[in-house]
Short mmCIF file of C-alpha atoms and ligand atoms in Angstrom, two decimals:
data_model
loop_
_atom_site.label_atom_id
_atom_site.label_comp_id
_atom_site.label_asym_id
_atom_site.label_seq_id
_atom_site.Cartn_x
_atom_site.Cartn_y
_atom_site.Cartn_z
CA UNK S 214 -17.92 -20.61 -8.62
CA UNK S 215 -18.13 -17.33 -10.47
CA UNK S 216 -19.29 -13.73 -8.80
CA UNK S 217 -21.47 -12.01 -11.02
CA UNK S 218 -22.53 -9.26 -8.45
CA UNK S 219 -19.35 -7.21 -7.09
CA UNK S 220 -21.56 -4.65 -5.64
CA UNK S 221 -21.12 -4.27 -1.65
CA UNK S 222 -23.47 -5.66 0.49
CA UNK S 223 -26.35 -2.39 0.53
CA UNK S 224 -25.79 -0.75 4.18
CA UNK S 225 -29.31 0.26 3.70
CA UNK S 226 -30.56 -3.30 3.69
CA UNK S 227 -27.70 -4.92 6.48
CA UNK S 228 -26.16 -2.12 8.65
CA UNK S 229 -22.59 -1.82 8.12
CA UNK S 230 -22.06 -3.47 11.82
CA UNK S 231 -23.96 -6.60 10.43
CA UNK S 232 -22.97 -9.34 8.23
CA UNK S 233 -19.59 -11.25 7.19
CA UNK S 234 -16.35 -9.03 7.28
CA UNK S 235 -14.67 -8.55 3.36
CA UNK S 236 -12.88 -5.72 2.32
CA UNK S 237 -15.56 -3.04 1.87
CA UNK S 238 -18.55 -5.91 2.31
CA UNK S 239 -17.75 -7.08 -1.34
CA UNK S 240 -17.77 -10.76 -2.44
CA UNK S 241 -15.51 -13.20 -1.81
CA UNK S 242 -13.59 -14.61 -4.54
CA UNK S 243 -12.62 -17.91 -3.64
CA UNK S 244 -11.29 -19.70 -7.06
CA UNK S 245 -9.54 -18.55 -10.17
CA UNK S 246 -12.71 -18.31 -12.25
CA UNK S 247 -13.77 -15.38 -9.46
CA UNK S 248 -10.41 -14.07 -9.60
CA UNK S 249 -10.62 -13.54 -13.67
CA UNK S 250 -13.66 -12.14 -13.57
CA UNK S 251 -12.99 -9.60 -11.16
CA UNK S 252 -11.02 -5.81 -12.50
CA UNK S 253 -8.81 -5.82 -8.86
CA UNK S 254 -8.56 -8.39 -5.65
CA UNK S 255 -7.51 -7.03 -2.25
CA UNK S 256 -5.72 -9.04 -0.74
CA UNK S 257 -4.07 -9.45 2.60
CA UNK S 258 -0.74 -10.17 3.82
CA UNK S 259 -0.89 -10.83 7.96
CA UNK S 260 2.78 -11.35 8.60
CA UNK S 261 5.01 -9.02 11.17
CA UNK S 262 7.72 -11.29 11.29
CA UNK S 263 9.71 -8.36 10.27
CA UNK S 264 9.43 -5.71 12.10
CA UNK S 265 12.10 -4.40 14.24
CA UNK S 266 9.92 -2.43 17.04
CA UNK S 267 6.41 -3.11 17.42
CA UNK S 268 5.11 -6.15 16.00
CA UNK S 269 0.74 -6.57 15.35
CA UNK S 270 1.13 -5.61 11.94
CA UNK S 271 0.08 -9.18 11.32
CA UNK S 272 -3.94 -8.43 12.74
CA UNK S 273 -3.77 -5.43 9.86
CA UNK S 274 -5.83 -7.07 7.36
CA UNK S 275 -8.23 -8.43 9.72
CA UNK S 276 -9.22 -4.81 11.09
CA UNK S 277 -9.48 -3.29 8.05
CA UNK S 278 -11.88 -5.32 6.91
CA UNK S 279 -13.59 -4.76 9.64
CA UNK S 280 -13.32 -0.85 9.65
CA UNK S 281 -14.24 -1.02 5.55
CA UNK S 282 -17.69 -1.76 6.22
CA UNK S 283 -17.64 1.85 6.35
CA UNK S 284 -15.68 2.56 3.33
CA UNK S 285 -18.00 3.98 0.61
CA UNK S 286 -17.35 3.78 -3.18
CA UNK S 287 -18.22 7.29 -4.82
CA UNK S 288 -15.16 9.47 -5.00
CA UNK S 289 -16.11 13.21 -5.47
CA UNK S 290 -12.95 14.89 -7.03
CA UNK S 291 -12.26 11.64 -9.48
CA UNK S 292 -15.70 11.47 -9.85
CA UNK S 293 -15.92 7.84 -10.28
CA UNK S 294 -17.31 5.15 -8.06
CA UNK S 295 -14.46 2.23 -8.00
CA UNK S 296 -17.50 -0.72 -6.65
CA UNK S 297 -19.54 0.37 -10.06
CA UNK S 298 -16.57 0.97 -12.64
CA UNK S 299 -14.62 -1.83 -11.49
CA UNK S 300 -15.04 -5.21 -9.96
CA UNK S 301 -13.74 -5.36 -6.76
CA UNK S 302 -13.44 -8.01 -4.27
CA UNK S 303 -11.83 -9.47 -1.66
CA UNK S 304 -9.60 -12.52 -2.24
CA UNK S 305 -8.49 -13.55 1.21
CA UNK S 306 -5.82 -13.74 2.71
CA UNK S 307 -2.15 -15.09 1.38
CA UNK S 308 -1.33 -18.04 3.23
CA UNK S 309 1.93 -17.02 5.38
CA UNK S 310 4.32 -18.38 7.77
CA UNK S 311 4.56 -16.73 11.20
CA UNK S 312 8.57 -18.12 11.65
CA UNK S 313 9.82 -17.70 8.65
CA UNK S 314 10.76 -14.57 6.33
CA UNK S 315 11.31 -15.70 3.23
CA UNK S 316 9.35 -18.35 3.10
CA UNK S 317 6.36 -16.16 3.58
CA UNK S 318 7.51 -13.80 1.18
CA UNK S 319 7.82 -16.12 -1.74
CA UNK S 320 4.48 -17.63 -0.73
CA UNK S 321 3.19 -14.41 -0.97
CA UNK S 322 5.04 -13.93 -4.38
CA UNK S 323 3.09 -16.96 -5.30
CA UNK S 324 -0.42 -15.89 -4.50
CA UNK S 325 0.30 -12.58 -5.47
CA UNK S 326 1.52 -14.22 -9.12
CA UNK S 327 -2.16 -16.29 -9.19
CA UNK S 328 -3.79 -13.00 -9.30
CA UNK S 329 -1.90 -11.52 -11.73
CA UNK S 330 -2.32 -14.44 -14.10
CA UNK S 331 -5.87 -13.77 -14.01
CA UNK S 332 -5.60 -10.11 -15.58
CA UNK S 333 -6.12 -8.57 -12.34
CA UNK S 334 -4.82 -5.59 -10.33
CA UNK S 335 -3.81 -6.84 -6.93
CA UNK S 336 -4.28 -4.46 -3.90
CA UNK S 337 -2.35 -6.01 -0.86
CA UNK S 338 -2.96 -5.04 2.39
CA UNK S 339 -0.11 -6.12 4.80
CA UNK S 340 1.55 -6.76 7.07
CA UNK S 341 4.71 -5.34 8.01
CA UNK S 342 6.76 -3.55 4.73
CA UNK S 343 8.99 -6.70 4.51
CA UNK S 344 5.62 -8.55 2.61
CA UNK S 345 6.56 -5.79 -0.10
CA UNK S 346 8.99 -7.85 -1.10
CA UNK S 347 7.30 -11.31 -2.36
CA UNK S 348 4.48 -8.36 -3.84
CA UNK S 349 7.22 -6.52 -5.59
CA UNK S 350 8.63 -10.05 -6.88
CA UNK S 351 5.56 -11.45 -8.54
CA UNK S 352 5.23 -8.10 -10.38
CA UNK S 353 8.27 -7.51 -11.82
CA UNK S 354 8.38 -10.99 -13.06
CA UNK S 355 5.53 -9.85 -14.56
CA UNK S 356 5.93 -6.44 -15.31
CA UNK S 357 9.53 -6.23 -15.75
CA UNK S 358 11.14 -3.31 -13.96
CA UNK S 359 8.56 -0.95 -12.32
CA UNK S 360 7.90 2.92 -11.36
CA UNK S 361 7.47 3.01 -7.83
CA UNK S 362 5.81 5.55 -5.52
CA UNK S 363 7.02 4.86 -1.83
CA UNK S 364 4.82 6.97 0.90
CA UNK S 365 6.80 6.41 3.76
CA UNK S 366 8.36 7.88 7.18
CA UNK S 367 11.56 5.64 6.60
CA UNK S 368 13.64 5.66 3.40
CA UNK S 369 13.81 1.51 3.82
CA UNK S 370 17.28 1.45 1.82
CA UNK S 371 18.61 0.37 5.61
CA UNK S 372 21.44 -2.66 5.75
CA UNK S 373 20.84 -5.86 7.31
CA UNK S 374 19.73 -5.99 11.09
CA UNK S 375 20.84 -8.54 14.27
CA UNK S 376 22.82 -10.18 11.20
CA UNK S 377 19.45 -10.45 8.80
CA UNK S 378 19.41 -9.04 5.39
CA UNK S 379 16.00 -8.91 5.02
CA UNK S 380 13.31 -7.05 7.44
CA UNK S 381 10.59 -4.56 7.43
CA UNK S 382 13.52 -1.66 6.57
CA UNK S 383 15.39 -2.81 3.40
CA UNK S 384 12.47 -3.74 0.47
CA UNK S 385 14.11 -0.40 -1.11
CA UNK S 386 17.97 -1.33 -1.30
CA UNK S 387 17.02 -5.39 -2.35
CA UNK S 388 14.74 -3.42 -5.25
CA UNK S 389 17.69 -1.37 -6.21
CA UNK S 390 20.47 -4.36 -5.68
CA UNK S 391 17.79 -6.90 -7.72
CA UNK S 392 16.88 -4.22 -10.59
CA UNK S 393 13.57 -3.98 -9.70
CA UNK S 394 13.02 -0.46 -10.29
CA UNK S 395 13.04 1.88 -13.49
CA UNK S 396 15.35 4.72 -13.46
CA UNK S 397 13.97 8.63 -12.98
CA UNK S 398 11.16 6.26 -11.91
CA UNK S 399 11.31 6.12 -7.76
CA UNK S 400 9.80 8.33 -5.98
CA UNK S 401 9.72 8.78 -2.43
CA UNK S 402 6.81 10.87 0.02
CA UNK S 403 7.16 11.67 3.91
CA UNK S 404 10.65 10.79 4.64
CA UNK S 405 11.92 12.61 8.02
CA UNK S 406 14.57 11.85 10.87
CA UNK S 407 15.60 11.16 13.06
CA UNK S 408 18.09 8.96 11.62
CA UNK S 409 20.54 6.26 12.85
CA UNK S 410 23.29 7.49 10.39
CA UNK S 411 24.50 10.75 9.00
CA UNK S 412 24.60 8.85 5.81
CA UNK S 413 20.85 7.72 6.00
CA UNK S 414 19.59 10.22 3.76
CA UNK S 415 21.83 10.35 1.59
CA UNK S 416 20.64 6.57 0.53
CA UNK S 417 18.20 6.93 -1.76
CA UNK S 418 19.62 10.16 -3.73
CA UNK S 419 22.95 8.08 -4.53
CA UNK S 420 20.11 5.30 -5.48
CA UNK S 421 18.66 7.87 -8.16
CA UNK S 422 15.42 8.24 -6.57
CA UNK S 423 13.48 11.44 -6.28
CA UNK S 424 12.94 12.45 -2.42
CA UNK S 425 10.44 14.33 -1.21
CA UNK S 426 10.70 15.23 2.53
CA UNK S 427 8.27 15.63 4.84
CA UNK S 428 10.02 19.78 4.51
CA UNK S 429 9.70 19.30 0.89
CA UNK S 430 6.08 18.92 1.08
CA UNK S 431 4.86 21.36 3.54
CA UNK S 432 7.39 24.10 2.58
CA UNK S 433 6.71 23.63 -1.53
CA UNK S 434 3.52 22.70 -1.21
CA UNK S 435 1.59 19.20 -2.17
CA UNK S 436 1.18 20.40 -5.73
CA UNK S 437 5.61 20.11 -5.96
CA UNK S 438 5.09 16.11 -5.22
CA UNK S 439 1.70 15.97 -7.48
CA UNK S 440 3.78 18.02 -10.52
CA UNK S 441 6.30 15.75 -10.00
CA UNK S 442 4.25 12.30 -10.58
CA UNK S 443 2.17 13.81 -13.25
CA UNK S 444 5.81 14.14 -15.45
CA UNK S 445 6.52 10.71 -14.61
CA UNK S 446 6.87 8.06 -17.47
CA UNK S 447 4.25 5.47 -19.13
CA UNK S 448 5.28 2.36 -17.65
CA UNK S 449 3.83 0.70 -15.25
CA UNK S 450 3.97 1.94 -11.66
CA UNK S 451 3.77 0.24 -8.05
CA UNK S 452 2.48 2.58 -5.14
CA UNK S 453 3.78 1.12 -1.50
CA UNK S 454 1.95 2.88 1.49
CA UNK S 455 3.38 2.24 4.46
CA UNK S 456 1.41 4.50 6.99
CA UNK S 457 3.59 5.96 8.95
CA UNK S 458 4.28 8.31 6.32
CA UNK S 459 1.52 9.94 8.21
CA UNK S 460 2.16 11.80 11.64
CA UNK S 461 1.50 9.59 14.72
CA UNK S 462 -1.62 11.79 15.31
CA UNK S 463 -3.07 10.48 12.16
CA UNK S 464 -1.86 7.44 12.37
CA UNK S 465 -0.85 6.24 15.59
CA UNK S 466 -1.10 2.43 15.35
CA UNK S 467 1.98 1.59 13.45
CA UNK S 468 5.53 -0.38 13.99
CA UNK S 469 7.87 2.08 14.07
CA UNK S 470 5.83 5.85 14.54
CA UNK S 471 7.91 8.82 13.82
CA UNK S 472 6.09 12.35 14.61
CA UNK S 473 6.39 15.41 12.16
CA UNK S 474 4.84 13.43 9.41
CA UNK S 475 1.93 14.36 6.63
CA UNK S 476 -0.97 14.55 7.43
CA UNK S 477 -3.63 12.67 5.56
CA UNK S 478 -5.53 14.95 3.38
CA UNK S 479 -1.77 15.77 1.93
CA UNK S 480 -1.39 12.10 1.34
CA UNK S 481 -4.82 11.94 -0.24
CA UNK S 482 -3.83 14.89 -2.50
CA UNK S 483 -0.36 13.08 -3.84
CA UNK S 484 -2.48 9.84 -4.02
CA UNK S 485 -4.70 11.71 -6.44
CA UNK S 486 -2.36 12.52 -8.98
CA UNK S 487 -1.54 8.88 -9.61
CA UNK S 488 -4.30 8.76 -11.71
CA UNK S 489 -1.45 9.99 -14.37
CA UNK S 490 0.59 7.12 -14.20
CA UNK S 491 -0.07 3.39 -15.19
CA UNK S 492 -0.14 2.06 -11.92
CA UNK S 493 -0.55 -2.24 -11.55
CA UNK S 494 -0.86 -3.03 -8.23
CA UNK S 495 -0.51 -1.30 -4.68
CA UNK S 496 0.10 -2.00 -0.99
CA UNK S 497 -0.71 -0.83 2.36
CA UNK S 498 1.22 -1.56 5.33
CA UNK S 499 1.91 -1.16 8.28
CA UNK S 500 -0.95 -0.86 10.36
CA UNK S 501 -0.75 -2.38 13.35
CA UNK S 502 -3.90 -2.21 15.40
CA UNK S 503 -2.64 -3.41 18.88
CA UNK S 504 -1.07 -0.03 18.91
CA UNK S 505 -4.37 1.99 17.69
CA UNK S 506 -6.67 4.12 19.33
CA UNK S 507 -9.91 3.82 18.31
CA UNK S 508 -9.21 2.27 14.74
CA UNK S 509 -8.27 5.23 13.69
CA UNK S 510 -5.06 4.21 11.83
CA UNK S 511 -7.17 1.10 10.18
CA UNK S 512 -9.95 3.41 9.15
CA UNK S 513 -7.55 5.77 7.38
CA UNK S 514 -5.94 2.63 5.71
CA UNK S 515 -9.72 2.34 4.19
CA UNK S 516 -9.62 5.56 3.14
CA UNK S 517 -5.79 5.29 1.92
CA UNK S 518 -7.09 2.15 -0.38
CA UNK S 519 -10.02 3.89 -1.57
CA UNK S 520 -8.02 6.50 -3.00
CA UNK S 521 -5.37 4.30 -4.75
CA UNK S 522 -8.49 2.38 -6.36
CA UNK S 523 -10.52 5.72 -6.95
CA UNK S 524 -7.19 6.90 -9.05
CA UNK S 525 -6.60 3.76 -11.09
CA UNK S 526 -10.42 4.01 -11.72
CA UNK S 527 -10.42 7.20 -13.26
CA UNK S 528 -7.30 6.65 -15.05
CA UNK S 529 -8.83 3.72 -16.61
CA UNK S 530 -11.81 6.09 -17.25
CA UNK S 531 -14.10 3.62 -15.28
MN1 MN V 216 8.40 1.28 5.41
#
């Protein structure tokens, strides 16, 4: 089967309450001749088998498909509209296993890898940050080493956990350890204590990457971060956005909330400047909407994905 029509079902015709939940009401792509024909697939990753406080990061994907029906596509300050300069649509879910870690991660890798073969962006919506990691791993096999921009609360260079290497708090030590990364080419956006360590935040500087506190940002200013990324190199970038890079009241349904974080217009203002860099693929994660109120965390997800897309679209001068 082929999609011709990536257009979102018309909320004029079906209220956005009606109808069968996608990502933003847009087609399903259920094959590889959908998936080449469509510019970027969202795809989600429902696995919270590593999270170390609250789980129900797993039910992420599912609500925010359900709170897209009222994402819209137009994006005033690009000035683009990502569901008529791009094809967008939603390729399911990657298939997962609620037990295991790395299983799931390398079948993610694997799905992940499908979508890439077919020439197009892949926008993963997890999931705890741990599915990162089989993301990260089909693109740099790919790519080669990326640019990453890492919005999150928690620097996620942390050691192994109850004896496990690997969980929702590491994806950025295994991409230094693995030489996934570029150098000059890491940024970080909303990190903040407490911390478990004194050495904590020291991580990521010894690491190389650039760190932008929570401080940073609201003492300098958004336009510090946005200067920043606009001086960043040509090769391709990965954005991670795990949302509790926002503060709790912005986001409060998340694993592991931390308050004194952004807020989200300051996150959609860094977001916006990615439209300078090459970016080939994304993630959000982290939403975990046993722990919402109201959908309000899932709806800003929407709105978080929306800008990632609306950036790559005028970038690509869609
Ligand atoms: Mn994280």
């Amino acid at each position: 089967m082929s999609v011709n029509n990536f257009s979102p079902v018309d909320g004029r015709v079906y209220p956005r309450f009606s109808g069968i939940k996608t990502f933003y009401r847009l087609p399903f792509l259920p094959d590889e001749a959908s998936l080449q024909a469509a510019d970027v697939a969202l795809l989600g990753a429902p696995f919270d088998g590593g999270t170390s406080y609250r789980p129900g990061a797993r039910f992420g994907p599912e609500k925010i498909r359900s709170m897209s029906s009222l994402g819209r596509g137009h994006h005033p300050e690009h000035d683009v509209n990502i569901f008529k300069g791009m094809k967008v649509g939603d390729a399911g879910d990657c298939p997962v296993t609620p037990q295991d870690i790395s299983k799931t991660h390398a079948q993610i890798k694997e799905r992940v890898a499908e979508v890439l073969k077919a020439g197009t962006f892949p926008m993963v919506v997890g999931g705890d940050h741990s599915t990162t990691i089989g993301t990260l791993d089909a693109l740099v096999a790919h790519h080669g080493p990326l640019g990453i921009i890492h919005f999150d609360a928690h620097t996620d260079t942390y050691p192994a956990a109850w004896g496990c290497d690997v969980h929702h708090g590491t994806f950025m030590r295994l991409g230094k350890e693995r030489g996934w990364f570029r150098e000059n080419a890491v940024v970080q956006v909303g990190i903040r204590g407490p911390f478990s360590t004194e050495q904590d935040i020291h991580v990521p500087t010894q690491y190389g990457y650039r760190v932008f506190t929570v401080d940073d940002v609201k003492q300098q200013g958004v336009g510090a971060v946005v200067q920043h990324i606009q001086q960043l190199d040509d090769g391709p970038f990965f954005i991670s956005f795990d949302i509790d890079c926002l503060d709790p009241s912005c986001a409060p349904g998340t694993g592991t909330p931390v308050p004194g974080g952004l807020s989200t217009w300051e996150a959609q203002q860094i977001l916006r400047a990615t439209s300078h860099i090459n970016v080939v693929g994304a993630d959000l994660v982290e939403v975990s909407p046993p722990y919402d109120h109201h959908d309000i965390t899932a709806l800003t997800g929407v709105t978080v994905i929306w800008e990632i897309l609306s950036a790559v679209a005028a970038r690509l001068g869609k």
